[in-house]
Tab-separated table of C-alpha atoms and ligand atoms in Angstrom:
chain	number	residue	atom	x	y	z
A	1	UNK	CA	-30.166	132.557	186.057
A	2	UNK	CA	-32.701	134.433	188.243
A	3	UNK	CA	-36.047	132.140	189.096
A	4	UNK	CA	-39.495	134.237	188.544
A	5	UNK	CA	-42.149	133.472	190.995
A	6	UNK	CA	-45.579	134.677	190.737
A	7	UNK	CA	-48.997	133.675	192.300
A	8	UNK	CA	-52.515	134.255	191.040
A	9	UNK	CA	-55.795	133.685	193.327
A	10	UNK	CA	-58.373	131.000	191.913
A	11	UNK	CA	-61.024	133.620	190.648
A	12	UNK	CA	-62.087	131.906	187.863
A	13	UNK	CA	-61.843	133.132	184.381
A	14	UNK	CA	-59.220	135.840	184.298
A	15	UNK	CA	-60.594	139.633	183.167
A	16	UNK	CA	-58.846	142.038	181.046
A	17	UNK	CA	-57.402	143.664	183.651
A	18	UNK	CA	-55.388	140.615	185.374
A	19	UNK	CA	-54.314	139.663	181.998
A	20	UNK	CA	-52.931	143.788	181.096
A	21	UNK	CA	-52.002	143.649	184.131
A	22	UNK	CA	-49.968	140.521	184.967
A	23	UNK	CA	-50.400	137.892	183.033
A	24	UNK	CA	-49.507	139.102	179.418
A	25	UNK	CA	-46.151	139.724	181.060
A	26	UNK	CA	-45.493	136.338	182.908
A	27	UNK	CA	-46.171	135.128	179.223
A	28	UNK	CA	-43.530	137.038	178.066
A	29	UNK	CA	-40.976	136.003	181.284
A	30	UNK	CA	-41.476	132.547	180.274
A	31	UNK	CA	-38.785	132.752	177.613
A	32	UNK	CA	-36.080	134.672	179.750
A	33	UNK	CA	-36.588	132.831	182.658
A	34	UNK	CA	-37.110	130.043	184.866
A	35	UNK	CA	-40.867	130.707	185.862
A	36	UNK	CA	-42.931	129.052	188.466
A	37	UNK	CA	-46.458	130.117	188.405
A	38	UNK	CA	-48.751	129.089	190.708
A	39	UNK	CA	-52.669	129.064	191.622
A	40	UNK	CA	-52.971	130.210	195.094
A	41	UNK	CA	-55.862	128.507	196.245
A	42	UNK	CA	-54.706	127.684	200.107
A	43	UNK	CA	-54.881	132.130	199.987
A	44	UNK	CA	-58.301	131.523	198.443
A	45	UNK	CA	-59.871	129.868	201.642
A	46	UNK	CA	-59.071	132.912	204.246
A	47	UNK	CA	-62.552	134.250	203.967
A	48	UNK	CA	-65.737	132.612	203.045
A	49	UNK	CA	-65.877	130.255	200.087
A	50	UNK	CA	-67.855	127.100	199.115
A	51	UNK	CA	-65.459	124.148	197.902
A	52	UNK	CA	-67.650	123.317	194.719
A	53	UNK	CA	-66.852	127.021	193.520
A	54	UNK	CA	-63.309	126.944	194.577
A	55	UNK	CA	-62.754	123.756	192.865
A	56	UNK	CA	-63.884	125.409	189.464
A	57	UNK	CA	-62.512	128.392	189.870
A	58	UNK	CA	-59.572	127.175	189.956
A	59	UNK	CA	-59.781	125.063	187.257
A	60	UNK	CA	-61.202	128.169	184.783
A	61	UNK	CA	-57.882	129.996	186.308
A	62	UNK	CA	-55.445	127.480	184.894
A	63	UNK	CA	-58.088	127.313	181.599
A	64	UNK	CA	-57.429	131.209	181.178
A	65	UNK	CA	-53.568	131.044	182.256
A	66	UNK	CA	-53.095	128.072	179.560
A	67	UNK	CA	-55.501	129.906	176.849
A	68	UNK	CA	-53.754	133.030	177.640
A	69	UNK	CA	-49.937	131.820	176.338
A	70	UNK	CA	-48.684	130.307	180.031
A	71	UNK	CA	-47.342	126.921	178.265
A	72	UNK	CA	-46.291	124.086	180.414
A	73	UNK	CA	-43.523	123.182	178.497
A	74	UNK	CA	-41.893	126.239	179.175
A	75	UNK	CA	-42.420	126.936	182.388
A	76	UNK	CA	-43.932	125.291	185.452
A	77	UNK	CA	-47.881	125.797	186.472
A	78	UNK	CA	-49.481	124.461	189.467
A	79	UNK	CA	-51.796	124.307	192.139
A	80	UNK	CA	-50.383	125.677	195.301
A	81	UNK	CA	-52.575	122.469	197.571
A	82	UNK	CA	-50.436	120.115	195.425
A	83	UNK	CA	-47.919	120.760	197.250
A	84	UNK	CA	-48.533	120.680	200.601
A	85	UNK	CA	-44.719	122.291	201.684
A	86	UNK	CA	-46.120	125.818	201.188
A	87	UNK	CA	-48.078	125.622	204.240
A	88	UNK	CA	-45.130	123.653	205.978
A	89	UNK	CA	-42.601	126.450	205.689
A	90	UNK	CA	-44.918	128.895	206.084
A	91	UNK	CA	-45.298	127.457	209.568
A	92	UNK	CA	-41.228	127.564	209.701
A	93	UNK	CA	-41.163	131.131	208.788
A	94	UNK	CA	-44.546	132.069	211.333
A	95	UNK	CA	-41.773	131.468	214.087
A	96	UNK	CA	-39.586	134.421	212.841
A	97	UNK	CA	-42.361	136.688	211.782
A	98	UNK	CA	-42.976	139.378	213.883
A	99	UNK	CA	-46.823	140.004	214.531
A	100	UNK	CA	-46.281	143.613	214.718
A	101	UNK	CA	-44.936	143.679	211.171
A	102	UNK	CA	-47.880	141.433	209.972
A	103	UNK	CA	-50.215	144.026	212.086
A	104	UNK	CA	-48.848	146.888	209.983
A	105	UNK	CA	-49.431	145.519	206.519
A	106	UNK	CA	-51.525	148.121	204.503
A	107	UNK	CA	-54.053	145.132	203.208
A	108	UNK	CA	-54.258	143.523	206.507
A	109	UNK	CA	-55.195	146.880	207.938
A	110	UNK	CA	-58.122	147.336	204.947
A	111	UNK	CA	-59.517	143.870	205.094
A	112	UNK	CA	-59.817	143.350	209.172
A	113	UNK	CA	-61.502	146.467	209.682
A	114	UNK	CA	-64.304	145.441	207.780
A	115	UNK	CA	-64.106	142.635	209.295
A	116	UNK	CA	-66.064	141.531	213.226
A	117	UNK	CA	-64.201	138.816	213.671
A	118	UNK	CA	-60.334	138.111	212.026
A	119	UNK	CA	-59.269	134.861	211.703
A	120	UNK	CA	-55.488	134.212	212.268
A	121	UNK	CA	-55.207	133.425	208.440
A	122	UNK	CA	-55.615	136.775	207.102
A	123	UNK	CA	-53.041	138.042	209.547
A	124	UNK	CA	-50.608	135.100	207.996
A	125	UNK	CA	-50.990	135.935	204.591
A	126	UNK	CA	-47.747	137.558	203.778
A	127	UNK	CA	-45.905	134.467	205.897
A	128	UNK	CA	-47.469	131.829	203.067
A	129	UNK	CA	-46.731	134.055	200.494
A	130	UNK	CA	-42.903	134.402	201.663
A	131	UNK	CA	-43.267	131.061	201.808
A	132	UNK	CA	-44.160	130.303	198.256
A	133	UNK	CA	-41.586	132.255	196.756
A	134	UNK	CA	-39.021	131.102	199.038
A	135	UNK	CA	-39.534	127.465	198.839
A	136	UNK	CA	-37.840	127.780	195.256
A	137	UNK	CA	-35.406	130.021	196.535
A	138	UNK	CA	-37.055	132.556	193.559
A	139	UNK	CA	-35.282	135.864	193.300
A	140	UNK	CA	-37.703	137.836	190.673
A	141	UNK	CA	-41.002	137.984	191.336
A	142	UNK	CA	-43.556	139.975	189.048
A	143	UNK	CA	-46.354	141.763	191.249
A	144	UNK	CA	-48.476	145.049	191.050
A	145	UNK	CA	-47.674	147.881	193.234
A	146	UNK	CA	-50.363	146.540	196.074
A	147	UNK	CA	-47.734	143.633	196.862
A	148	UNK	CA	-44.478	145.435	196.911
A	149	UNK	CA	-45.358	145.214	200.821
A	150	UNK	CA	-45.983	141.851	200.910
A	151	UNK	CA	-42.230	141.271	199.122
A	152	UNK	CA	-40.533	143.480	201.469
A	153	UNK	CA	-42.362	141.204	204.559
A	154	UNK	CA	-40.742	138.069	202.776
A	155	UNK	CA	-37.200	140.199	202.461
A	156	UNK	CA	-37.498	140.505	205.806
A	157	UNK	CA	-38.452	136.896	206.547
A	158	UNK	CA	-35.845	135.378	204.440
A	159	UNK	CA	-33.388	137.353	206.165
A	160	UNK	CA	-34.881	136.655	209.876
A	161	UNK	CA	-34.384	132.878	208.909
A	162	UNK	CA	-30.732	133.349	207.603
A	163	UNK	CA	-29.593	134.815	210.704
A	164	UNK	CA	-30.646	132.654	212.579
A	165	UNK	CA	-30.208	129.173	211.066
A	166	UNK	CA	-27.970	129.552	207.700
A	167	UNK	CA	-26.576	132.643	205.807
A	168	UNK	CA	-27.923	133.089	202.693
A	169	UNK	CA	-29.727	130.166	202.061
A	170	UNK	CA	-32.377	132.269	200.806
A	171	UNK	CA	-32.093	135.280	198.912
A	172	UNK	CA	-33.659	138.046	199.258
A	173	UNK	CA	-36.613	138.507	196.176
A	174	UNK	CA	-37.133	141.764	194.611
A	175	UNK	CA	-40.320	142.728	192.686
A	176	UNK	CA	-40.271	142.899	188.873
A	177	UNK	CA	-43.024	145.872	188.902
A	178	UNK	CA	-45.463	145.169	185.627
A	179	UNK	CA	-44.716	148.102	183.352
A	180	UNK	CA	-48.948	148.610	182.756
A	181	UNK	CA	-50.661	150.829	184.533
A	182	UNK	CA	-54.048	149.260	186.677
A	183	UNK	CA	-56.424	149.236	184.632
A	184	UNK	CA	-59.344	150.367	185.891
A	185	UNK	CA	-63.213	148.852	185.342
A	186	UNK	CA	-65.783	150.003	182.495
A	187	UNK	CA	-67.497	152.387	185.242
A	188	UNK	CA	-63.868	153.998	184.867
A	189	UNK	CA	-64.159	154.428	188.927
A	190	UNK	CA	-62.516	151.558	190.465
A	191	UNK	CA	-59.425	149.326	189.512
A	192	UNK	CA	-60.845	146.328	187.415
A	193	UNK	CA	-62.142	143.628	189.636
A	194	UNK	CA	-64.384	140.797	189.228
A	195	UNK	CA	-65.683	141.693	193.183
A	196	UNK	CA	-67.314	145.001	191.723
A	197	UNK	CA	-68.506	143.116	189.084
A	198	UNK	CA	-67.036	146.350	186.260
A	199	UNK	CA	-64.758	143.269	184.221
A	200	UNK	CA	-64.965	142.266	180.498
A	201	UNK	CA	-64.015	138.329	180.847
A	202	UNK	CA	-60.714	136.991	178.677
A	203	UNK	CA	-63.044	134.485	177.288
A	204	UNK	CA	-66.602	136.522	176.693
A	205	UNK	CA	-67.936	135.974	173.561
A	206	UNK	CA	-67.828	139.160	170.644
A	207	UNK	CA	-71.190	140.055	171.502
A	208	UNK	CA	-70.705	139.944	174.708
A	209	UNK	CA	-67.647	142.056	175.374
A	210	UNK	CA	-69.599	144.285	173.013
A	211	UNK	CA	-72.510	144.954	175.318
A	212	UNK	CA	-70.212	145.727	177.975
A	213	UNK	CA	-68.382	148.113	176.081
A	214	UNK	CA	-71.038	149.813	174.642
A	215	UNK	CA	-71.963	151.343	177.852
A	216	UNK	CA	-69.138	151.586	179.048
A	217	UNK	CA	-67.794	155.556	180.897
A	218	UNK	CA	-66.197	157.726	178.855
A	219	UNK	CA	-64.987	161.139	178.957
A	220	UNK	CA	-68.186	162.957	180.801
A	221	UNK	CA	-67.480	166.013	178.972
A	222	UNK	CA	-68.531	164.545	175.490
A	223	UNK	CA	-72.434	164.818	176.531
A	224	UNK	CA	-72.965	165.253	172.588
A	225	UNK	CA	-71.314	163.550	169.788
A	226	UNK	CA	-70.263	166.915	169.114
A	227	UNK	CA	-68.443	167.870	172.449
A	228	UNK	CA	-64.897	167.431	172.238
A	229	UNK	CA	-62.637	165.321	174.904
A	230	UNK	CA	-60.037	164.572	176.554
A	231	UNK	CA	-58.171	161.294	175.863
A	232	UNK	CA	-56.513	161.138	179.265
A	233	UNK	CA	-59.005	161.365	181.286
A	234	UNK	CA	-61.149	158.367	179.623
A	235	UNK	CA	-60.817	154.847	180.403
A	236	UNK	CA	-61.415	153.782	176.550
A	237	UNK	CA	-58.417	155.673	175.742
A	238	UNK	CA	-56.310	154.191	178.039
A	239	UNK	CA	-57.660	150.205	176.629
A	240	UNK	CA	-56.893	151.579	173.038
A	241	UNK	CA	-53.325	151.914	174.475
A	242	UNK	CA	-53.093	148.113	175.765
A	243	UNK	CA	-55.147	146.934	172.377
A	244	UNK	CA	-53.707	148.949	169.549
A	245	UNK	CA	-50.640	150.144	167.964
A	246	UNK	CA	-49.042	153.629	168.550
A	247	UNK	CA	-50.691	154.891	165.544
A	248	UNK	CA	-54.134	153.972	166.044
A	249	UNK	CA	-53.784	155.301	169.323
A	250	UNK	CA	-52.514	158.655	168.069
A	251	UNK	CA	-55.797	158.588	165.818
A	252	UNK	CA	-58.011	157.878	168.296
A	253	UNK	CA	-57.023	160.281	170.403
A	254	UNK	CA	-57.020	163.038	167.703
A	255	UNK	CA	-60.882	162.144	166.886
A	256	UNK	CA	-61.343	162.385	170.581
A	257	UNK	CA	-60.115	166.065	170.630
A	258	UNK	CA	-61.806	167.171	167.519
A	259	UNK	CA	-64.991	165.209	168.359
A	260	UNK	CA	-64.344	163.707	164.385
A	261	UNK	CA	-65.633	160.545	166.566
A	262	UNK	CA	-68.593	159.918	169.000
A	263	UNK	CA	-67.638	157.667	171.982
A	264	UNK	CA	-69.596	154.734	169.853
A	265	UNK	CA	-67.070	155.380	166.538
A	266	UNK	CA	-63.836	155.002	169.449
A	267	UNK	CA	-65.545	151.980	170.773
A	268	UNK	CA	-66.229	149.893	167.304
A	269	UNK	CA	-62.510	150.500	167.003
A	270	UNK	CA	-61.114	149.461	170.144
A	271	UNK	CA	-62.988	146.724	170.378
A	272	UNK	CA	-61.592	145.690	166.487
A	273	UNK	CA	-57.995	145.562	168.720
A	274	UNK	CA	-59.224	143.544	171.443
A	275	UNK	CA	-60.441	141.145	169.413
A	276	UNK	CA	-57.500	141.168	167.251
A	277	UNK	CA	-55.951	139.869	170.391
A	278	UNK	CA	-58.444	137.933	172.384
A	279	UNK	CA	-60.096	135.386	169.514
A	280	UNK	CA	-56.977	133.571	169.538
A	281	UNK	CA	-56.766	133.383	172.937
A	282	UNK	CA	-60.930	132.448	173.624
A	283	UNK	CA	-60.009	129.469	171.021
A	284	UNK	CA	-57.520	128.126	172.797
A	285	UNK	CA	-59.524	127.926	175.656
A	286	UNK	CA	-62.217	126.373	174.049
A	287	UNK	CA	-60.338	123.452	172.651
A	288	UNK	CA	-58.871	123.092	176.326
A	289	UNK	CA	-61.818	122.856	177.891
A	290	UNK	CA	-63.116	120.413	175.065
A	291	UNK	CA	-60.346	118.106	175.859
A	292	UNK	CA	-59.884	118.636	180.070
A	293	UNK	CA	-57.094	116.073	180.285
A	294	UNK	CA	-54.577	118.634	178.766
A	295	UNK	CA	-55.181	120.768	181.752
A	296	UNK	CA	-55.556	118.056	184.331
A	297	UNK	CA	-51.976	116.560	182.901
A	298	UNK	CA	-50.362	119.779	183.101
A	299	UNK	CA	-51.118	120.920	186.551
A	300	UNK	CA	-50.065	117.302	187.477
A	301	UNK	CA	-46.526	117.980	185.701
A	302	UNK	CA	-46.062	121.068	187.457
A	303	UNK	CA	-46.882	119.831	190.515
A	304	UNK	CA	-44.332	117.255	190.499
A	305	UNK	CA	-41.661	118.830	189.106
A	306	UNK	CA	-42.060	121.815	191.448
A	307	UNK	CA	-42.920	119.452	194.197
A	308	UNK	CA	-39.806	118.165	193.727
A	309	UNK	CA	-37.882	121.378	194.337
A	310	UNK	CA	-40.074	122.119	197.366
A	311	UNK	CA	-39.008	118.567	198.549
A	312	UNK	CA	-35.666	119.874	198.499
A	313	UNK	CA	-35.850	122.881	200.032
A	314	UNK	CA	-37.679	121.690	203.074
A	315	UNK	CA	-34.524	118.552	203.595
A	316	UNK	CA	-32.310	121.307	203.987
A	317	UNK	CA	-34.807	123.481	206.150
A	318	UNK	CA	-35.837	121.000	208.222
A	319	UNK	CA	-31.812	119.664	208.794
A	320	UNK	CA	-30.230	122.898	209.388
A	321	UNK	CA	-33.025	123.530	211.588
A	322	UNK	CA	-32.810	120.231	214.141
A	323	UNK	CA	-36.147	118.796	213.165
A	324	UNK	CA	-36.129	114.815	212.878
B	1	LIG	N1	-50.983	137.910	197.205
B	1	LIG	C1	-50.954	137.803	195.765
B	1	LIG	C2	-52.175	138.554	195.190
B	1	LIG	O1	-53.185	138.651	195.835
B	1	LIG	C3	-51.000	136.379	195.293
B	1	LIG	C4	-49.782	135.619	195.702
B	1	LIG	C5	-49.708	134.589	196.579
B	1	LIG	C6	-48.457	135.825	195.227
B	1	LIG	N2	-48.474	134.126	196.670
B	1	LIG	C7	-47.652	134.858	195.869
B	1	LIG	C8	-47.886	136.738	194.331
B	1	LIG	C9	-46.285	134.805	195.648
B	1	LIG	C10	-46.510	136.668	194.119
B	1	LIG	C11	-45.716	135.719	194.769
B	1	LIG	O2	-52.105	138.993	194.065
């Protein structure tokens, strides 16, 4: 059976578009595969952070992963500084990484040249994150488009180390592309990101994922409630699509057209959807956070039974390789 691998970076509560995006489908992984997920915060501390905020970030991440249907007794969540092997193979694998293929990494190229001064971290990204999915020999691992590079880097890496030191010891994992599209923020400009600060939260209270909403960009040809619009173009429409079923969609986009609807009557109704779907999940995380210890004895599970497979992994790397 394949193993699924994924990583998520500690940003705190997890938006709309993270959970469209990626984790509604690692929730549905969980019961056709072995999955590891995992809380990246040793990628968290490449540029500048303060520990008090990385500590609770990452704490509201595995509050929103738990809340949001990733249960720990079907697959394994942890903290990647729990286990410390992720940096120590990622060191391993730094000694058959070419630089120039780190160097030509499309978000390595965006993020240093806004950048004065590049720490060595940011150029080792990729390496850690081979490193993470190859430390449980994981052969399926769910990503966005934006890390496809990133995968083919660890390909490449697995395949360096293989050559050199034992034949397929590590295969070679492919990337389960989510089937949603990106969804993009409420000013309908930019991909959803907590960094632009255009997110509804997974957790936001009714009223306010409602006053979000309400302003929210819609199709800029329906000035008037009487202008009629297009349902492709407008970033409502496409939430209707990840909220509510084919034939409220259909609806929707029919009182779009005919402007039987003003942006306000689409609204009320895709927000009815979202809550449909997100109550259940903002109680959850309520009781979870009333009662920490679930959380705190979860991560602590899924650190040692990953930990143990990481254990494993680095015997046999560390034999075949001469050290000690
Ligand atoms: N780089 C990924 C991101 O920013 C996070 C990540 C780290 C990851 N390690 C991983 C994703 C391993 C998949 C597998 O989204």
């Amino acid at each position: 059976m394949s193993t699924i691998f994924s990583g998520i970076q500690p940003s705190g509560e997890l938006h709309i578009g993270n959970y469209l995006g990626a984790v509604k489908n690692w929730v549905e992984l969980q019961s056709k595969y072995e999955c590891i997920y995992c809380i990246v915060d040793y990628h968290a501390i490449i540029g500048d952070f303060e520990p008090e905020s990385l500590r609770r970030r990452t704490r509201q991440m595995a509050v929103s992963l738990m809340a949001a249907g990733i249960d720990p007794a079907k697959s394994t969540l942890f903290v990647q500084s729990m286990v410390p092997e992720h940096t120590e193979l990622a060191w391993i694998f730094n000694t058959v990484t070419p630089v120039g293929e780190l160097e030509r990494q499309t978000q390595y190229k965006d993020k240093s040249q806004r950048q004065e001064s590049v720490n060595a971290g940011l150029l080792i990204y990729p390496v850690l994150q081979a490193a993470d999915i190859l430390l449980y020999r994981a052969d399926l691992i769910p990503v966005g488009e934006d890390q496809v590079q990133h995968l083919e880097l660890a390909r490449d890496v697995a395949r360096k180390w293989n050559a050199k030191f034992a034949s397929e010891y590590f295969p070679e994992p492919k990337p389960l592309l989510t089937a949603t599209r990106r969804i993009m923020g409420l000013d309908g400009q930019a991909k959803m990101s907590k960094s632009l600060g255009n997110t509804i939260g997974l957790l936001e209270s009714q009223e306010d994922v409602w006053a979000k909403l309400r302003p929210a960009v819609t199709d800029p040809a329906r000035v008037r409630k009487t202008d009629p619009g297009t349902p492709e173009v407008c970033n409502i429409y496409n939430l209707h699509k990840a909220f509510n079923d084919a034939a409220t969609v259909e609806h929707v986009a029919t009182q779009c057209r005919t402007a039987g609807w003003g942006c306000i009557d689409c609204k009320k109704v895709l927000m009815d959807g979202m809550m449909r779907e997100l109550t259940p999940i903002r109680e959850r995380a309520r009781e979870l956070e009333a009662h920490p210890e679930i959380v705190t004895d979860a991560l602590a599970a899924g650190a040692a039974k990953s930990g143990e497979i990481a254990r494993r992994t680095m015997t046999t790397v560390r034999e075949t390789m001469g050290l000690r």
